[in-house]
Coordinates of N, CA and C in Angstrom, one line a residue:
M158 N -37.3 24.4 -22.8 CA -36.0 25.1 -22.9 C -35.2 24.7 -21.6
T159 N -33.9 24.6 -21.9 CA -33.0 24.3 -20.8 C -32.0 25.4 -20.6
L160 N -31.4 25.4 -19.5 CA -30.3 26.3 -19.2 C -29.3 26.3 -20.4
A161 N -28.6 27.5 -20.6 CA -27.6 27.6 -21.5 C -26.4 28.4 -20.9
L162 N -25.2 28.1 -21.4 CA -24.0 28.8 -20.9 C -23.5 29.6 -22.1
A163 N -23.1 30.9 -21.8 CA -22.5 31.7 -22.8 C -21.2 32.2 -22.3
L164 N -20.2 32.3 -23.3 CA -18.9 32.8 -23.0 C -18.7 34.1 -23.8
Y165 N -18.4 35.2 -23.1 CA -18.2 36.5 -23.8 C -16.7 36.6 -24.1
E166 N -16.4 36.6 -25.4 CA -15.1 36.7 -26.0 C -14.0 36.0 -25.2
P167 N -14.1 34.7 -25.0 CA -13.2 33.9 -24.2 C -11.7 34.1 -24.7
D168 N -10.8 34.2 -23.7 CA -9.4 34.3 -24.0 C -8.7 33.0 -24.1
I169 N -9.0 32.1 -23.2 CA -8.2 30.9 -23.0 C -9.0 29.7 -23.6
A170 N -8.4 29.1 -24.6 CA -9.0 27.9 -25.3 C -9.3 26.8 -24.3
Q171 N -8.4 26.5 -23.4 CA -8.6 25.3 -22.5 C -9.8 25.5 -21.6
N172 N -10.0 26.8 -21.1 CA -11.2 27.0 -20.3 C -12.5 26.8 -21.1
A173 N -12.5 27.4 -22.3 CA -13.7 27.2 -23.2 C -13.9 25.7 -23.5
G174 N -12.8 25.0 -23.8 CA -12.9 23.6 -24.1 C -13.5 22.8 -22.9
T175 N -13.0 23.1 -21.7 CA -13.5 22.5 -20.5 C -15.0 22.8 -20.3
L176 N -15.4 24.0 -20.5 CA -16.8 24.3 -20.4 C -17.7 23.7 -21.5
A177 N -17.1 23.5 -22.7 CA -17.8 22.8 -23.8 C -18.0 21.4 -23.4
R178 N -17.0 20.8 -22.8 CA -17.1 19.4 -22.3 C -18.2 19.3 -21.2
A179 N -18.2 20.2 -20.3 CA -19.2 20.2 -19.2 C -20.6 20.3 -19.8
C180 N -20.8 21.2 -20.8 CA -22.1 21.4 -21.4 C -22.5 20.1 -22.2
A181 N -21.6 19.5 -22.8 CA -21.9 18.2 -23.5 C -22.4 17.2 -22.5
C182 N -21.7 17.1 -21.4 CA -22.0 16.1 -20.4 C -23.3 16.4 -19.7
L183 N -23.7 17.7 -19.6 CA -24.9 18.1 -18.9 C -26.1 18.3 -19.8
G184 N -25.9 18.2 -21.1 CA -27.0 18.4 -22.0 C -27.4 19.8 -22.2
L185 N -26.4 20.7 -22.1 CA -26.7 22.2 -22.3 C -26.0 22.7 -23.5
S186 N -26.5 23.8 -24.1 CA -25.8 24.4 -25.2 C -24.8 25.4 -24.7
L187 N -23.8 25.6 -25.5 CA -22.7 26.6 -25.2 C -22.7 27.6 -26.3
H188 N -22.8 28.9 -25.9 CA -22.8 30.0 -26.9 C -21.5 30.7 -26.7
I189 N -20.7 30.8 -27.8 CA -19.4 31.5 -27.8 C -19.7 32.9 -28.5
I190 N -19.5 34.0 -27.8 CA -19.6 35.3 -28.4 C -18.3 35.7 -28.8
E191 N -18.2 35.9 -30.1 CA -16.9 36.3 -30.8 C -16.6 37.8 -30.6
P192 N -15.4 38.2 -30.7 CA -14.3 37.4 -31.1 C -13.7 36.7 -30.0
A193 N -13.3 35.4 -30.2 CA -12.6 34.6 -29.2 C -11.1 34.9 -29.4
G194 N -10.4 34.6 -28.3 CA -8.9 34.8 -28.4 C -8.2 33.7 -29.0
F195 N -8.9 32.8 -29.6 CA -8.3 31.6 -30.2 C -9.2 31.1 -31.4
P196 N -8.6 30.4 -32.4 CA -9.4 30.0 -33.5 C -10.3 28.8 -33.1
A197 N -11.3 28.5 -33.9 CA -12.3 27.5 -33.5 C -11.6 26.1 -33.4
G198 N -10.6 25.8 -34.2 CA -10.0 24.5 -34.1 C -8.8 24.5 -33.3
D199 N -8.6 25.4 -32.3 CA -7.4 25.5 -31.5 C -7.2 24.2 -30.8
A200 N -5.9 23.8 -30.7 CA -5.5 22.5 -30.2 C -5.8 22.4 -28.7
G201 N -5.7 23.5 -27.9 CA -6.0 23.5 -26.5 C -7.5 23.4 -26.3
F202 N -8.3 24.0 -27.1 CA -9.7 23.8 -27.0 C -10.1 22.4 -27.3
R203 N -9.6 21.8 -28.3 CA -9.9 20.4 -28.6 C -9.4 19.4 -27.6
R204 N -8.2 19.7 -27.0 CA -7.6 18.8 -26.0 C -8.5 18.9 -24.7
A205 N -8.9 20.1 -24.3 CA -9.7 20.2 -23.1 C -11.1 19.6 -23.3
G206 N -11.7 19.8 -24.5 CA -13.0 19.3 -24.8 C -13.0 17.8 -25.1
M207 N -11.9 17.2 -25.4 CA -11.7 15.8 -25.8 C -12.7 15.4 -26.8
D208 N -13.1 14.2 -26.8 CA -14.1 13.6 -27.7 C -15.5 14.1 -27.5
Y209 N -15.7 14.9 -26.4 CA -17.0 15.4 -26.1 C -17.5 16.6 -27.0
L210 N -16.5 17.2 -27.7 CA -16.8 18.3 -28.5 C -17.8 17.9 -29.6
D211 N -17.7 16.7 -30.1 CA -18.6 16.2 -31.2 C -20.1 16.1 -30.6
R212 N -20.2 16.0 -29.3 CA -21.5 15.9 -28.7 C -22.0 17.2 -28.2
A213 N -21.2 18.2 -28.2 CA -21.5 19.5 -27.6 C -22.3 20.4 -28.6
A214 N -23.4 21.0 -28.1 CA -24.2 22.0 -29.0 C -23.5 23.3 -28.8
I215 N -22.6 23.7 -29.7 CA -21.9 24.9 -29.6 C -22.4 25.8 -30.7
L216 N -22.8 27.0 -30.3 CA -23.3 28.0 -31.2 C -22.4 29.2 -31.1
R217 N -21.9 29.7 -32.2 CA -21.1 30.9 -32.2 C -21.9 32.1 -32.7
H218 N -21.7 33.2 -32.0 CA -22.3 34.5 -32.3 C -21.3 35.5 -32.7
A219 N -21.4 36.1 -33.9 CA -20.4 37.0 -34.4 C -20.1 38.2 -33.5
S220 N -21.1 38.6 -32.6 CA -20.9 39.7 -31.7 C -21.9 39.6 -30.6
F221 N -21.8 40.5 -29.6 CA -22.7 40.5 -28.5 C -24.1 40.9 -29.1
A222 N -24.1 41.8 -30.0 CA -25.4 42.3 -30.6 C -26.1 41.1 -31.3
R223 N -25.4 40.2 -32.0 CA -26.0 39.0 -32.6 C -26.5 38.1 -31.5
F224 N -25.7 37.9 -30.5 CA -26.1 37.0 -29.4 C -27.4 37.6 -28.7
E225 N -27.5 38.9 -28.5 CA -28.7 39.5 -27.9 C -29.9 39.3 -28.8
E226 N -29.7 39.4 -30.1 CA -30.8 39.1 -31.0 C -31.4 37.7 -30.8
W227 N -30.5 36.7 -30.7 CA -30.9 35.3 -30.5 C -31.6 35.2 -29.1
R228 N -31.0 35.8 -28.1 CA -31.5 35.6 -26.7 C -32.9 36.3 -26.6
R229 N -33.0 37.4 -27.2 CA -34.3 38.1 -27.1 C -35.4 37.4 -27.9
S230 N -35.0 36.8 -29.0 CA -36.0 36.1 -29.8 C -36.5 34.8 -29.1
E231 N -35.6 34.3 -28.1 CA -36.0 33.2 -27.3 C -36.6 33.6 -26.0
A232 N -36.7 34.9 -25.7 CA -37.2 35.4 -24.5 C -36.6 34.8 -23.2
R233 N -35.2 34.8 -23.3 CA -34.5 34.2 -22.1 C -33.9 35.3 -21.3
R234 N -33.8 35.0 -20.0 CA -33.2 35.9 -19.0 C -31.7 35.8 -19.1
L235 N -31.0 36.9 -19.1 CA -29.5 36.9 -19.1 C -29.0 37.1 -17.6
V236 N -28.3 36.1 -17.2 CA -27.7 36.1 -15.8 C -26.2 36.2 -15.9
L237 N -25.7 37.4 -15.6 CA -24.2 37.6 -15.7 C -23.5 37.1 -14.4
C238 N -22.5 36.3 -14.6 CA -21.7 35.7 -13.5 C -20.5 36.6 -13.4
T239 N -20.4 37.4 -12.4 CA -19.3 38.4 -12.3 C -18.9 38.5 -10.8
T240 N -17.6 38.9 -10.6 CA -17.1 39.2 -9.3 C -17.8 40.4 -8.7
R241 N -18.4 41.2 -9.5 CA -19.2 42.4 -9.0 C -20.6 42.1 -8.8
G242 N -21.0 40.8 -8.9 CA -22.4 40.5 -8.7 C -22.9 40.8 -7.3
A243 N -24.2 41.2 -7.2 CA -24.7 41.6 -5.9 C -25.3 40.4 -5.1
V244 N -25.5 39.3 -5.8 CA -26.2 38.2 -5.1 C -25.3 36.9 -5.3
A245 N -25.1 36.2 -4.2 CA -24.4 34.9 -4.3 C -25.1 33.9 -5.2
H246 N -24.4 33.1 -5.9 CA -25.1 32.1 -6.8 C -26.0 31.2 -6.0
T247 N -25.6 30.9 -4.8 CA -26.5 30.0 -4.0 C -27.7 30.6 -3.5
A248 N -27.8 32.0 -3.5 CA -29.0 32.7 -3.0 C -29.9 33.1 -4.2
F249 N -29.4 32.9 -5.4 CA -30.2 33.4 -6.6 C -31.2 32.3 -7.0
A250 N -32.3 32.7 -7.4 CA -33.4 31.8 -7.9 C -33.3 31.6 -9.4
F251 N -32.7 30.5 -9.9 CA -32.5 30.3 -11.3 C -33.8 29.8 -11.9
A252 N -33.9 30.1 -13.2 CA -35.1 29.6 -14.0 C -34.5 28.6 -15.1
P253 N -35.3 27.6 -15.5 CA -34.9 26.6 -16.4 C -34.4 27.2 -17.8
D254 N -34.8 28.4 -18.2 CA -34.4 28.9 -19.5 C -33.4 30.0 -19.4
D255 N -32.8 30.2 -18.2 CA -31.7 31.2 -18.1 C -30.5 30.9 -19.0
V256 N -29.9 32.0 -19.4 CA -28.6 32.0 -20.1 C -27.6 32.5 -19.1
L257 N -26.6 31.7 -18.7 CA -25.6 32.1 -17.7 C -24.4 32.6 -18.6
L258 N -24.0 33.9 -18.4 CA -23.0 34.5 -19.1 C -21.7 34.7 -18.3
L259 N -20.6 34.1 -18.8 CA -19.3 34.3 -18.1 C -18.5 35.2 -19.0
G260 N -17.8 36.1 -18.3 CA -17.0 37.1 -18.9 C -15.6 36.6 -19.4
R261 N -14.9 37.5 -20.1 CA -13.6 37.2 -20.6 C -12.6 37.0 -19.4
E262 N -11.7 36.1 -19.5 CA -10.8 35.8 -18.4 C -10.0 37.0 -18.0
S263 N -9.5 37.8 -19.0 CA -8.6 38.9 -18.8 C -9.3 40.2 -18.4
A264 N -10.6 40.3 -18.7 CA -11.2 41.6 -18.5 C -12.7 41.6 -18.1
G265 N -13.3 40.4 -18.0 CA -14.7 40.4 -17.6 C -15.6 40.8 -18.8
V266 N -16.6 41.7 -18.6 CA -17.4 42.2 -19.7 C -17.5 43.7 -19.5
P267 N -17.7 44.4 -20.6 CA -17.9 45.9 -20.5 C -19.1 46.3 -19.8
E268 N -19.1 47.6 -19.3 CA -20.3 48.1 -18.6 C -21.6 47.9 -19.3
A269 N -21.6 48.1 -20.6 CA -22.8 48.0 -21.4 C -23.5 46.6 -21.2
I270 N -22.6 45.6 -21.1 CA -23.1 44.2 -20.9 C -23.6 44.0 -19.5
H271 N -22.9 44.6 -18.5 CA -23.5 44.6 -17.2 C -24.9 45.2 -17.2
A272 N -25.0 46.3 -17.9 CA -26.4 47.0 -17.9 C -27.4 46.1 -18.6
A273 N -27.0 45.3 -19.6 CA -27.9 44.5 -20.4 C -28.4 43.3 -19.6
A274 N -27.7 42.9 -18.6 CA -28.0 41.7 -17.9 C -29.2 41.9 -17.0
N275 N -30.1 40.8 -16.9 CA -31.2 40.9 -16.1 C -30.9 40.7 -14.6
A276 N -29.8 40.0 -14.4 CA -29.3 39.7 -13.0 C -27.8 39.6 -13.0
R277 N -27.1 39.9 -11.9 CA -25.7 39.7 -11.7 C -25.4 38.9 -10.5
I278 N -24.8 37.8 -10.7 CA -24.5 36.9 -9.5 C -23.0 36.7 -9.4
R279 N -22.6 36.2 -8.2 CA -21.2 35.9 -8.0 C -21.0 34.7 -7.1
V280 N -19.8 34.1 -7.2 CA -19.5 33.0 -6.3 C -18.8 33.7 -5.1
P281 N -19.3 33.5 -3.9 CA -18.6 34.1 -2.8 C -17.2 33.6 -2.6
Q282 N -16.3 34.5 -2.2 CA -14.9 34.2 -2.0 C -14.4 34.9 -0.7
V283 N -13.3 34.4 -0.2 CA -12.8 35.0 1.0 C -12.2 36.4 0.6
E284 N -12.1 37.3 1.6 CA -11.6 38.6 1.4 C -10.2 38.5 0.9
G285 N -9.8 39.4 0.0 CA -8.5 39.5 -0.5 C -8.2 38.6 -1.7
T286 N -9.1 37.8 -2.2 CA -8.9 37.1 -3.4 C -9.6 37.8 -4.5
R287 N -9.0 37.7 -5.7 CA -9.6 38.4 -6.9 C -10.6 37.7 -7.6
S288 N -10.3 36.4 -8.1 CA -11.3 35.7 -8.8 C -10.9 34.2 -9.0
L289 N -11.9 33.4 -9.2 CA -11.7 32.0 -9.5 C -11.4 31.8 -11.0
N290 N -10.9 30.7 -11.4 CA -10.8 30.3 -12.8 C -12.2 30.3 -13.4
V291 N -12.3 30.8 -14.6 CA -13.7 30.9 -15.2 C -14.3 29.6 -15.4
A292 N -13.6 28.6 -15.7 CA -14.1 27.2 -15.9 C -14.6 26.7 -14.6
L293 N -13.9 26.9 -13.5 CA -14.3 26.4 -12.2 C -15.5 27.2 -11.7
A294 N -15.5 28.5 -11.9 CA -16.7 29.3 -11.5 C -17.9 28.9 -12.3
G295 N -17.7 28.7 -13.6 CA -18.8 28.3 -14.4 C -19.4 26.9 -14.0
A296 N -18.5 26.0 -13.6 CA -19.0 24.7 -13.2 C -19.8 24.8 -11.9
M297 N -19.3 25.6 -11.0 CA -20.0 25.7 -9.7 C -21.4 26.3 -9.9
I298 N -21.4 27.3 -10.7 CA -22.7 28.0 -10.9 C -23.7 27.1 -11.7
L299 N -23.2 26.4 -12.7 CA -24.0 25.4 -13.4 C -24.6 24.4 -12.5
G300 N -23.7 23.9 -11.6 CA -24.2 22.9 -10.6 C -25.3 23.3 -9.8
E301 N -25.2 24.6 -9.3 CA -26.3 25.1 -8.5 C -27.6 25.4 -9.3
A302 N -27.4 25.9 -10.5 CA -28.5 26.2 -11.4 C -29.2 24.9 -11.7
L303 N -28.5 23.9 -12.1 CA -29.1 22.6 -12.4 C -29.8 22.0 -11.2
R304 N -29.2 22.1 -10.0 CA -29.8 21.6 -8.8 C -31.2 22.3 -8.6
Q305 N -31.2 23.6 -8.7 CA -32.4 24.3 -8.5 C -33.5 24.0 -9.5
T306 N -33.1 23.9 -10.7 CA -34.1 23.7 -11.8 C -34.5 22.3 -12.1
G307 N -33.9 21.3 -11.4 CA -34.2 19.9 -11.6 C -33.5 19.3 -12.8
G308 N -32.4 19.9 -13.3 CA -31.7 19.4 -14.4 C -30.9 18.2 -14.0
I309 N -30.1 17.7 -14.9 CA -29.3 16.5 -14.6 C -28.7 16.5 -13.2

């Protein structure tokens, strides 16, 4: 099993497309938890993903409950990437079968999903800044997770 990236109800097609492209290039699956704030064939999603979307392993889950059914059947740990995370992503010990969950750009994830996560990590930032772009944060975290687990 390899790392996987999941997006919780993504708002911005271009961010999701950028992360789909990253997953295609890194050999990872991308899980989109519906409802997304854009249709599957959105032009911004396709433009950001470019011709890599045909190579991307994208799985759509109708809801978080359906995503959880899949994740639990695979016995994978859920690592929530959040500005409220207690541990820096560089100090966290990733496992090869982790699923890294990124929240919605406009609102993160609800408390119930925070509670469902096995771990909560963050990208450290300077005081007074709110958050990084989700695609940028996802790429940073994926890079560290792949470095630790011996991925690409």
